[in-house]
């Protein structure tokens, strides 16, 4: 069984290693940690009900609001899936070099991740990595597969480039995305989520941050009408990025705190680990580490918990925003 963290509150976790930081740097770190931990919590909570319908969730769990493992992958309590571990692999690609990693750097990191025999791997992700192994080409051709696998792992780019020019952020975001996914809607959604995370971190104020997050969501819907998210509730979302983003953005729009939004989105069922991961990284960045439910942090896989903190700290310290405070 996966090891679990000893009881620790979000406030206690936020204090680790912050005594010598400026107030602004401490805020950046808290919100960066919120993004990475939020990703892992959303993944772990959603994995239990992945591929279930809302009615099946209601019948079996009532309201599913407890990290408990199980699900179709038969996970131990607190274990995360490919959403989180691919994000870790991408984070390592950023931290192992001196500059922004290119597509080949990302592809090599994903290849090493796949060789580690992860608990799960999506078909589109697998095809992209296998293609890189056989051809050395780190950019998939444009396809009709607008999956969500590139978006679920984008948090490290957002942290490492917080405060960077948009052109630089876009280049790095698409470099990692197109190793496995190359579709205009996936590109647009991944760029938007990176922007939402960065807006949330840089404002370090939930009121101002949520305005920026929703402004980006509305702009995404205007530019790509398929990603319009208001109207009929999105239930049982598939791995199609349109379904995923509709569910995520509806839950953010309808809820004003991390826990209620995450519970909302995973109880919609479908690809619940990924909708949970994407919502978790955005809302975690918005509200910060201290706002994450202690009861969830206590049962999150210990290794994943510690790695989220370590990688969040190292990534945000690379960011232009860190150097300008």
mmCIF file of C-alpha atoms in Angstrom:
data_model
loop_
_atom_site.group_PDB
_atom_site.id
_atom_site.type_symbol
_atom_site.label_atom_id
_atom_site.label_comp_id
_atom_site.label_asym_id
_atom_site.label_seq_id
_atom_site.Cartn_x
_atom_site.Cartn_y
_atom_site.Cartn_z
ATOM 1 C CA UNK A 1 0.000 0.000 0.000
ATOM 2 C CA UNK A 2 1.201 3.528 -0.738
ATOM 3 C CA UNK A 3 2.706 5.370 2.206
ATOM 4 C CA UNK A 4 0.764 8.366 3.461
ATOM 5 C CA UNK A 5 1.842 11.692 4.824
ATOM 6 C CA UNK A 6 1.796 12.252 8.535
ATOM 7 C CA UNK A 7 -0.871 14.757 9.555
ATOM 8 C CA UNK A 8 0.104 18.209 8.384
ATOM 9 C CA UNK A 9 -2.031 21.239 7.798
ATOM 10 C CA UNK A 10 -1.781 23.421 4.736
ATOM 11 C CA UNK A 11 -0.595 26.231 7.002
ATOM 12 C CA UNK A 12 2.216 24.115 8.446
ATOM 13 C CA UNK A 13 3.272 22.955 4.995
ATOM 14 C CA UNK A 14 3.347 26.551 3.788
ATOM 15 C CA UNK A 15 5.889 27.487 6.450
ATOM 16 C CA UNK A 16 8.481 24.931 5.380
ATOM 17 C CA UNK A 17 11.516 26.699 3.957
ATOM 18 C CA UNK A 18 9.963 30.185 3.837
ATOM 19 C CA UNK A 19 11.686 31.987 6.714
ATOM 20 C CA UNK A 20 14.188 33.834 4.497
ATOM 21 C CA UNK A 21 11.804 34.838 1.708
ATOM 22 C CA UNK A 22 10.304 38.229 1.012
ATOM 23 C CA UNK A 23 6.547 38.522 1.521
ATOM 24 C CA UNK A 24 6.023 38.441 -2.257
ATOM 25 C CA UNK A 25 8.230 35.387 -2.738
ATOM 26 C CA UNK A 26 6.446 33.582 0.095
ATOM 27 C CA UNK A 27 3.105 34.308 -1.595
ATOM 28 C CA UNK A 28 4.378 33.054 -4.948
ATOM 29 C CA UNK A 29 5.593 29.864 -3.308
ATOM 30 C CA UNK A 30 2.327 29.249 -1.453
ATOM 31 C CA UNK A 31 0.314 29.569 -4.642
ATOM 32 C CA UNK A 32 2.774 27.498 -6.694
ATOM 33 C CA UNK A 33 2.529 24.756 -4.084
ATOM 34 C CA UNK A 34 -1.238 25.096 -4.225
ATOM 35 C CA UNK A 35 -1.132 24.428 -7.967
ATOM 36 C CA UNK A 36 0.974 21.273 -7.713
ATOM 37 C CA UNK A 37 -0.778 19.881 -4.654
ATOM 38 C CA UNK A 38 -4.163 20.793 -6.136
ATOM 39 C CA UNK A 39 -3.265 18.819 -9.247
ATOM 40 C CA UNK A 40 -2.393 15.737 -7.170
ATOM 41 C CA UNK A 41 -5.449 16.023 -4.924
ATOM 42 C CA UNK A 42 -7.790 16.380 -7.896
ATOM 43 C CA UNK A 43 -6.173 13.401 -9.568
ATOM 44 C CA UNK A 44 -6.385 11.222 -6.447
ATOM 45 C CA UNK A 45 -9.976 12.211 -5.630
ATOM 46 C CA UNK A 46 -11.203 11.788 -9.200
ATOM 47 C CA UNK A 47 -9.460 8.481 -9.868
ATOM 48 C CA UNK A 48 -11.886 6.608 -7.617
ATOM 49 C CA UNK A 49 -14.850 7.524 -9.815
ATOM 50 C CA UNK A 50 -13.155 7.666 -13.224
ATOM 51 C CA UNK A 51 -15.418 6.293 -15.992
ATOM 52 C CA UNK A 52 -18.462 6.233 -13.707
ATOM 53 C CA UNK A 53 -21.614 8.179 -14.506
ATOM 54 C CA UNK A 54 -23.034 10.708 -12.028
ATOM 55 C CA UNK A 55 -25.867 8.286 -11.231
ATOM 56 C CA UNK A 56 -23.426 5.462 -10.529
ATOM 57 C CA UNK A 57 -21.380 7.751 -8.280
ATOM 58 C CA UNK A 58 -24.500 8.806 -6.399
ATOM 59 C CA UNK A 59 -25.599 5.206 -5.928
ATOM 60 C CA UNK A 60 -22.218 3.990 -4.702
ATOM 61 C CA UNK A 61 -20.827 6.985 -2.836
ATOM 62 C CA UNK A 62 -23.574 9.532 -2.353
ATOM 63 C CA UNK A 63 -21.472 12.650 -2.794
ATOM 64 C CA UNK A 64 -17.923 11.517 -3.479
ATOM 65 C CA UNK A 65 -15.745 13.776 -1.327
ATOM 66 C CA UNK A 66 -13.196 11.425 0.229
ATOM 67 C CA UNK A 67 -9.849 10.328 -1.166
ATOM 68 C CA UNK A 68 -10.071 6.561 -0.853
ATOM 69 C CA UNK A 69 -8.257 4.872 -3.727
ATOM 70 C CA UNK A 70 -9.892 1.997 -5.574
ATOM 71 C CA UNK A 71 -11.625 2.756 -8.863
ATOM 72 C CA UNK A 72 -11.022 0.827 -12.047
ATOM 73 C CA UNK A 73 -7.255 1.004 -11.465
ATOM 74 C CA UNK A 74 -7.630 -0.477 -7.937
ATOM 75 C CA UNK A 75 -5.410 2.225 -6.515
ATOM 76 C CA UNK A 76 -4.064 2.222 -2.971
ATOM 77 C CA UNK A 77 -5.322 4.990 -0.718
ATOM 78 C CA UNK A 78 -3.928 8.366 -1.805
ATOM 79 C CA UNK A 79 -2.164 7.196 -4.968
ATOM 80 C CA UNK A 80 -2.070 9.467 -8.013
ATOM 81 C CA UNK A 81 -2.225 8.552 -11.707
ATOM 82 C CA UNK A 82 -0.610 9.620 -14.966
ATOM 83 C CA UNK A 83 -1.966 13.167 -14.715
ATOM 84 C CA UNK A 84 0.346 13.852 -11.782
ATOM 85 C CA UNK A 85 3.294 11.655 -12.673
ATOM 86 C CA UNK A 86 3.531 13.063 -16.218
ATOM 87 C CA UNK A 87 3.554 16.521 -14.657
ATOM 88 C CA UNK A 88 6.438 15.408 -12.461
ATOM 89 C CA UNK A 89 8.295 14.185 -15.548
ATOM 90 C CA UNK A 90 7.762 17.526 -17.287
ATOM 91 C CA UNK A 91 8.899 19.389 -14.177
ATOM 92 C CA UNK A 92 12.133 17.392 -14.146
ATOM 93 C CA UNK A 93 12.731 18.336 -17.788
ATOM 94 C CA UNK A 94 12.574 21.988 -16.717
ATOM 95 C CA UNK A 95 14.857 21.508 -13.742
ATOM 96 C CA UNK A 96 17.490 19.354 -15.450
ATOM 97 C CA UNK A 97 18.535 22.051 -17.929
ATOM 98 C CA UNK A 98 19.577 25.677 -17.826
ATOM 99 C CA UNK A 99 17.068 27.053 -20.337
ATOM 100 C CA UNK A 100 13.528 26.340 -21.399
ATOM 101 C CA UNK A 101 13.250 22.691 -22.477
ATOM 102 C CA UNK A 102 12.437 22.128 -26.121
ATOM 103 C CA UNK A 103 10.147 19.502 -27.570
ATOM 104 C CA UNK A 104 12.902 16.858 -27.654
ATOM 105 C CA UNK A 105 13.734 17.463 -23.985
ATOM 106 C CA UNK A 106 10.066 17.009 -23.095
ATOM 107 C CA UNK A 107 9.802 13.923 -25.273
ATOM 108 C CA UNK A 108 12.818 12.320 -23.595
ATOM 109 C CA UNK A 109 11.303 13.034 -20.177
ATOM 110 C CA UNK A 110 8.006 11.469 -21.221
ATOM 111 C CA UNK A 111 9.821 8.484 -22.716
ATOM 112 C CA UNK A 112 11.641 7.877 -19.427
ATOM 113 C CA UNK A 113 8.331 8.221 -17.612
ATOM 114 C CA UNK A 114 6.692 5.582 -19.823
ATOM 115 C CA UNK A 115 9.624 3.233 -19.319
ATOM 116 C CA UNK A 116 9.013 3.479 -15.558
ATOM 117 C CA UNK A 117 5.743 1.549 -16.099
ATOM 118 C CA UNK A 118 3.234 4.116 -14.811
ATOM 119 C CA UNK A 119 -0.050 2.946 -13.360
ATOM 120 C CA UNK A 120 -1.931 4.263 -16.392
ATOM 121 C CA UNK A 121 -1.214 5.812 -19.784
ATOM 122 C CA UNK A 122 -3.602 7.199 -22.383
ATOM 123 C CA UNK A 123 -3.600 5.876 -25.920
ATOM 124 C CA UNK A 124 -2.773 9.241 -27.517
ATOM 125 C CA UNK A 125 0.081 9.797 -25.088
ATOM 126 C CA UNK A 126 1.425 6.328 -25.785
ATOM 127 C CA UNK A 127 1.294 6.857 -29.556
ATOM 128 C CA UNK A 128 3.213 10.120 -29.332
ATOM 129 C CA UNK A 129 5.952 8.691 -27.154
ATOM 130 C CA UNK A 130 6.319 5.525 -29.249
ATOM 131 C CA UNK A 131 6.546 7.670 -32.378
ATOM 132 C CA UNK A 132 9.364 9.676 -30.780
ATOM 133 C CA UNK A 133 11.202 6.461 -29.895
ATOM 134 C CA UNK A 134 10.995 5.172 -33.452
ATOM 135 C CA UNK A 135 11.568 8.386 -35.411
ATOM 136 C CA UNK A 136 13.157 10.917 -33.073
ATOM 137 C CA UNK A 137 10.387 13.356 -34.033
ATOM 138 C CA UNK A 138 9.087 15.225 -31.004
ATOM 139 C CA UNK A 139 6.083 16.925 -32.605
ATOM 140 C CA UNK A 140 3.021 14.982 -33.663
ATOM 141 C CA UNK A 141 1.405 15.945 -36.963
ATOM 142 C CA UNK A 142 -1.927 17.715 -36.718
ATOM 143 C CA UNK A 143 -4.610 15.141 -35.999
ATOM 144 C CA UNK A 144 -8.314 14.897 -35.223
ATOM 145 C CA UNK A 145 -7.599 13.677 -31.683
ATOM 146 C CA UNK A 146 -8.332 16.675 -29.451
ATOM 147 C CA UNK A 147 -7.599 14.878 -26.207
ATOM 148 C CA UNK A 148 -6.921 16.329 -22.772
ATOM 149 C CA UNK A 149 -3.572 14.652 -22.067
ATOM 150 C CA UNK A 150 -1.457 17.693 -22.918
ATOM 151 C CA UNK A 151 -3.539 19.965 -20.699
ATOM 152 C CA UNK A 152 -3.490 17.718 -17.644
ATOM 153 C CA UNK A 153 0.307 18.005 -17.308
ATOM 154 C CA UNK A 154 0.883 21.695 -18.106
ATOM 155 C CA UNK A 155 1.255 23.100 -14.583
ATOM 156 C CA UNK A 156 5.096 22.990 -14.546
ATOM 157 C CA UNK A 157 5.258 25.319 -17.563
ATOM 158 C CA UNK A 158 2.948 27.780 -15.821
ATOM 159 C CA UNK A 159 5.100 27.827 -12.689
ATOM 160 C CA UNK A 160 8.513 27.983 -14.346
ATOM 161 C CA UNK A 161 7.450 30.837 -16.647
ATOM 162 C CA UNK A 162 5.255 32.877 -14.324
ATOM 163 C CA UNK A 163 5.834 36.486 -15.341
ATOM 164 C CA UNK A 164 7.470 35.622 -18.679
ATOM 165 C CA UNK A 165 6.364 37.198 -21.985
ATOM 166 C CA UNK A 166 3.364 35.495 -23.590
ATOM 167 C CA UNK A 167 5.354 34.457 -26.664
ATOM 168 C CA UNK A 168 7.859 32.556 -24.539
ATOM 169 C CA UNK A 169 5.083 30.910 -22.512
ATOM 170 C CA UNK A 170 3.249 29.855 -25.681
ATOM 171 C CA UNK A 171 6.369 28.353 -27.243
ATOM 172 C CA UNK A 172 7.136 26.256 -24.166
ATOM 173 C CA UNK A 173 3.509 25.225 -23.656
ATOM 174 C CA UNK A 174 3.079 23.962 -27.198
ATOM 175 C CA UNK A 175 6.490 22.270 -27.222
ATOM 176 C CA UNK A 176 5.403 19.925 -24.437
ATOM 177 C CA UNK A 177 1.823 19.574 -25.694
ATOM 178 C CA UNK A 178 2.619 18.573 -29.247
ATOM 179 C CA UNK A 179 4.898 15.715 -28.272
ATOM 180 C CA UNK A 180 1.654 13.755 -27.940
ATOM 181 C CA UNK A 181 -1.267 16.038 -28.917
ATOM 182 C CA UNK A 182 -1.557 18.381 -31.886
ATOM 183 C CA UNK A 183 -4.989 19.869 -32.433
ATOM 184 C CA UNK A 184 -6.121 23.524 -32.399
ATOM 185 C CA UNK A 185 -8.593 22.962 -29.559
ATOM 186 C CA UNK A 186 -6.060 21.131 -27.397
ATOM 187 C CA UNK A 187 -3.507 23.859 -28.103
ATOM 188 C CA UNK A 188 -5.979 26.591 -27.167
ATOM 189 C CA UNK A 189 -7.162 24.889 -23.991
ATOM 190 C CA UNK A 190 -3.636 24.138 -22.796
ATOM 191 C CA UNK A 191 -2.507 27.708 -23.419
ATOM 192 C CA UNK A 192 -5.574 28.986 -21.576
ATOM 193 C CA UNK A 193 -5.014 26.749 -18.550
ATOM 194 C CA UNK A 194 -1.367 27.815 -18.319
ATOM 195 C CA UNK A 195 -2.540 31.425 -18.448
ATOM 196 C CA UNK A 196 -5.168 30.798 -15.757
ATOM 197 C CA UNK A 197 -2.601 29.247 -13.415
ATOM 198 C CA UNK A 198 -0.215 32.128 -13.967
ATOM 199 C CA UNK A 199 -2.921 34.741 -13.409
ATOM 200 C CA UNK A 200 -3.909 33.013 -10.177
ATOM 201 C CA UNK A 201 -0.336 32.822 -8.908
ATOM 202 C CA UNK A 202 0.686 36.336 -9.869
ATOM 203 C CA UNK A 203 -2.345 37.985 -8.307
ATOM 204 C CA UNK A 204 -1.962 35.923 -5.120
ATOM 205 C CA UNK A 205 -5.412 37.240 -4.239
ATOM 206 C CA UNK A 206 -8.421 35.020 -4.933
ATOM 207 C CA UNK A 207 -10.773 37.906 -5.677
ATOM 208 C CA UNK A 208 -8.540 39.504 -8.296
ATOM 209 C CA UNK A 209 -7.297 36.141 -9.486
ATOM 210 C CA UNK A 210 -10.718 34.657 -10.189
ATOM 211 C CA UNK A 211 -11.616 37.671 -12.326
ATOM 212 C CA UNK A 212 -8.537 37.021 -14.446
ATOM 213 C CA UNK A 213 -9.188 33.285 -14.594
ATOM 214 C CA UNK A 214 -12.758 33.780 -15.782
ATOM 215 C CA UNK A 215 -11.695 36.502 -18.212
ATOM 216 C CA UNK A 216 -9.360 33.969 -19.818
ATOM 217 C CA UNK A 217 -12.132 31.354 -19.813
ATOM 218 C CA UNK A 218 -14.517 33.743 -21.538
ATOM 219 C CA UNK A 219 -11.880 34.728 -24.089
ATOM 220 C CA UNK A 220 -11.245 31.058 -24.828
ATOM 221 C CA UNK A 221 -14.959 30.528 -25.449
ATOM 222 C CA UNK A 222 -15.175 33.590 -27.705
ATOM 223 C CA UNK A 223 -12.179 32.547 -29.775
ATOM 224 C CA UNK A 224 -13.188 28.881 -29.941
ATOM 225 C CA UNK A 225 -17.000 28.586 -29.713
ATOM 226 C CA UNK A 226 -16.726 24.813 -29.283
ATOM 227 C CA UNK A 227 -15.255 25.558 -25.837
ATOM 228 C CA UNK A 228 -18.252 27.604 -24.724
ATOM 229 C CA UNK A 229 -18.962 26.394 -21.204
ATOM 230 C CA UNK A 230 -22.132 28.094 -19.995
ATOM 231 C CA UNK A 231 -25.517 26.458 -20.429
ATOM 232 C CA UNK A 232 -26.329 22.776 -20.045
ATOM 233 C CA UNK A 233 -24.280 21.133 -17.250
ATOM 234 C CA UNK A 234 -21.495 18.941 -18.588
ATOM 235 C CA UNK A 235 -21.896 15.490 -17.056
ATOM 236 C CA UNK A 236 -19.889 12.338 -17.731
ATOM 237 C CA UNK A 237 -17.158 14.289 -19.586
ATOM 238 C CA UNK A 238 -14.965 12.236 -21.882
ATOM 239 C CA UNK A 239 -11.273 12.707 -22.615
ATOM 240 C CA UNK A 240 -12.228 15.061 -25.453
ATOM 241 C CA UNK A 241 -10.833 18.456 -24.486
ATOM 242 C CA UNK A 242 -14.166 20.196 -25.150
ATOM 243 C CA UNK A 243 -15.962 17.975 -22.625
ATOM 244 C CA UNK A 244 -13.126 18.316 -20.149
ATOM 245 C CA UNK A 245 -12.902 22.091 -20.291
ATOM 246 C CA UNK A 246 -16.668 22.569 -20.161
ATOM 247 C CA UNK A 247 -16.863 20.541 -16.951
ATOM 248 C CA UNK A 248 -13.837 22.254 -15.389
ATOM 249 C CA UNK A 249 -14.874 25.805 -16.253
ATOM 250 C CA UNK A 250 -18.461 25.251 -15.185
ATOM 251 C CA UNK A 251 -17.298 24.023 -11.787
ATOM 252 C CA UNK A 252 -14.950 26.971 -11.337
ATOM 253 C CA UNK A 253 -17.685 29.376 -12.420
ATOM 254 C CA UNK A 254 -20.235 27.931 -9.985
ATOM 255 C CA UNK A 255 -18.059 27.493 -6.870
ATOM 256 C CA UNK A 256 -16.033 29.951 -4.843
ATOM 257 C CA UNK A 257 -13.582 27.660 -3.037
ATOM 258 C CA UNK A 258 -11.193 24.823 -3.809
ATOM 259 C CA UNK A 259 -13.057 22.001 -2.081
ATOM 260 C CA UNK A 260 -16.553 22.674 -3.387
ATOM 261 C CA UNK A 261 -15.299 23.149 -6.953
ATOM 262 C CA UNK A 262 -13.280 19.934 -6.891
ATOM 263 C CA UNK A 263 -16.105 17.884 -5.399
ATOM 264 C CA UNK A 264 -18.451 19.347 -8.028
ATOM 265 C CA UNK A 265 -16.268 18.397 -10.980
ATOM 266 C CA UNK A 266 -15.349 14.840 -9.949
ATOM 267 C CA UNK A 267 -18.984 14.008 -9.161
ATOM 268 C CA UNK A 268 -19.764 14.732 -12.807
ATOM 269 C CA UNK A 269 -17.971 11.435 -13.479
ATOM 270 C CA UNK A 270 -16.360 10.485 -16.780
ATOM 271 C CA UNK A 271 -12.668 11.301 -17.022
ATOM 272 C CA UNK A 272 -12.794 12.448 -13.420
ATOM 273 C CA UNK A 273 -9.106 12.144 -12.549
ATOM 274 C CA UNK A 274 -8.219 14.544 -15.359
ATOM 275 C CA UNK A 275 -11.032 17.027 -14.796
ATOM 276 C CA UNK A 276 -10.075 16.898 -11.127
ATOM 277 C CA UNK A 277 -6.384 17.430 -11.907
ATOM 278 C CA UNK A 278 -6.977 20.406 -14.210
ATOM 279 C CA UNK A 279 -9.453 22.072 -11.881
ATOM 280 C CA UNK A 280 -7.191 21.308 -8.917
ATOM 281 C CA UNK A 281 -4.168 23.025 -10.440
ATOM 282 C CA UNK A 282 -6.164 26.161 -11.315
ATOM 283 C CA UNK A 283 -8.058 26.459 -8.029
ATOM 284 C CA UNK A 284 -4.998 25.447 -6.018
ATOM 285 C CA UNK A 285 -3.008 28.217 -7.680
ATOM 286 C CA UNK A 286 -5.845 30.627 -6.977
ATOM 287 C CA UNK A 287 -6.344 29.868 -3.282
ATOM 288 C CA UNK A 288 -2.889 28.632 -2.280
ATOM 289 C CA UNK A 289 -1.574 25.748 -0.228
ATOM 290 C CA UNK A 290 -3.238 26.804 3.023
ATOM 291 C CA UNK A 291 -6.725 26.495 1.495
ATOM 292 C CA UNK A 292 -6.340 22.810 0.598
ATOM 293 C CA UNK A 293 -8.360 20.447 2.817
ATOM 294 C CA UNK A 294 -6.187 18.936 5.542
ATOM 295 C CA UNK A 295 -8.080 15.641 5.471
ATOM 296 C CA UNK A 296 -7.083 15.185 1.826
ATOM 297 C CA UNK A 297 -3.456 16.175 2.346
ATOM 298 C CA UNK A 298 -3.163 13.652 5.184
ATOM 299 C CA UNK A 299 -3.976 10.691 2.958
ATOM 300 C CA UNK A 300 -2.238 11.798 -0.231
ATOM 301 C CA UNK A 301 0.604 9.463 -1.146
ATOM 302 C CA UNK A 302 3.622 10.629 0.865
ATOM 303 C CA UNK A 303 6.049 10.564 -2.033
ATOM 304 C CA UNK A 304 3.668 12.530 -4.254
ATOM 305 C CA UNK A 305 3.043 15.071 -1.491
ATOM 306 C CA UNK A 306 6.720 15.746 -0.919
ATOM 307 C CA UNK A 307 7.498 15.820 -4.614
ATOM 308 C CA UNK A 308 4.749 18.378 -5.232
ATOM 309 C CA UNK A 309 6.296 20.682 -2.634
ATOM 310 C CA UNK A 310 9.856 20.222 -3.885
ATOM 311 C CA UNK A 311 9.038 20.685 -7.558
ATOM 312 C CA UNK A 312 6.730 23.638 -6.941
ATOM 313 C CA UNK A 313 9.453 25.414 -4.981
ATOM 314 C CA UNK A 314 12.142 24.780 -7.568
ATOM 315 C CA UNK A 315 9.949 25.705 -10.525
ATOM 316 C CA UNK A 316 8.696 28.991 -9.100
ATOM 317 C CA UNK A 317 12.244 29.968 -8.166
ATOM 318 C CA UNK A 318 13.106 29.765 -11.880
ATOM 319 C CA UNK A 319 10.263 32.066 -12.827
ATOM 320 C CA UNK A 320 10.870 35.652 -13.979
ATOM 321 C CA UNK A 321 8.309 36.772 -11.380
ATOM 322 C CA UNK A 322 10.529 35.388 -8.596
ATOM 323 C CA UNK A 323 13.488 37.439 -9.721
ATOM 324 C CA UNK A 324 11.606 40.714 -9.992
ATOM 325 C CA UNK A 325 10.230 40.915 -6.438
#
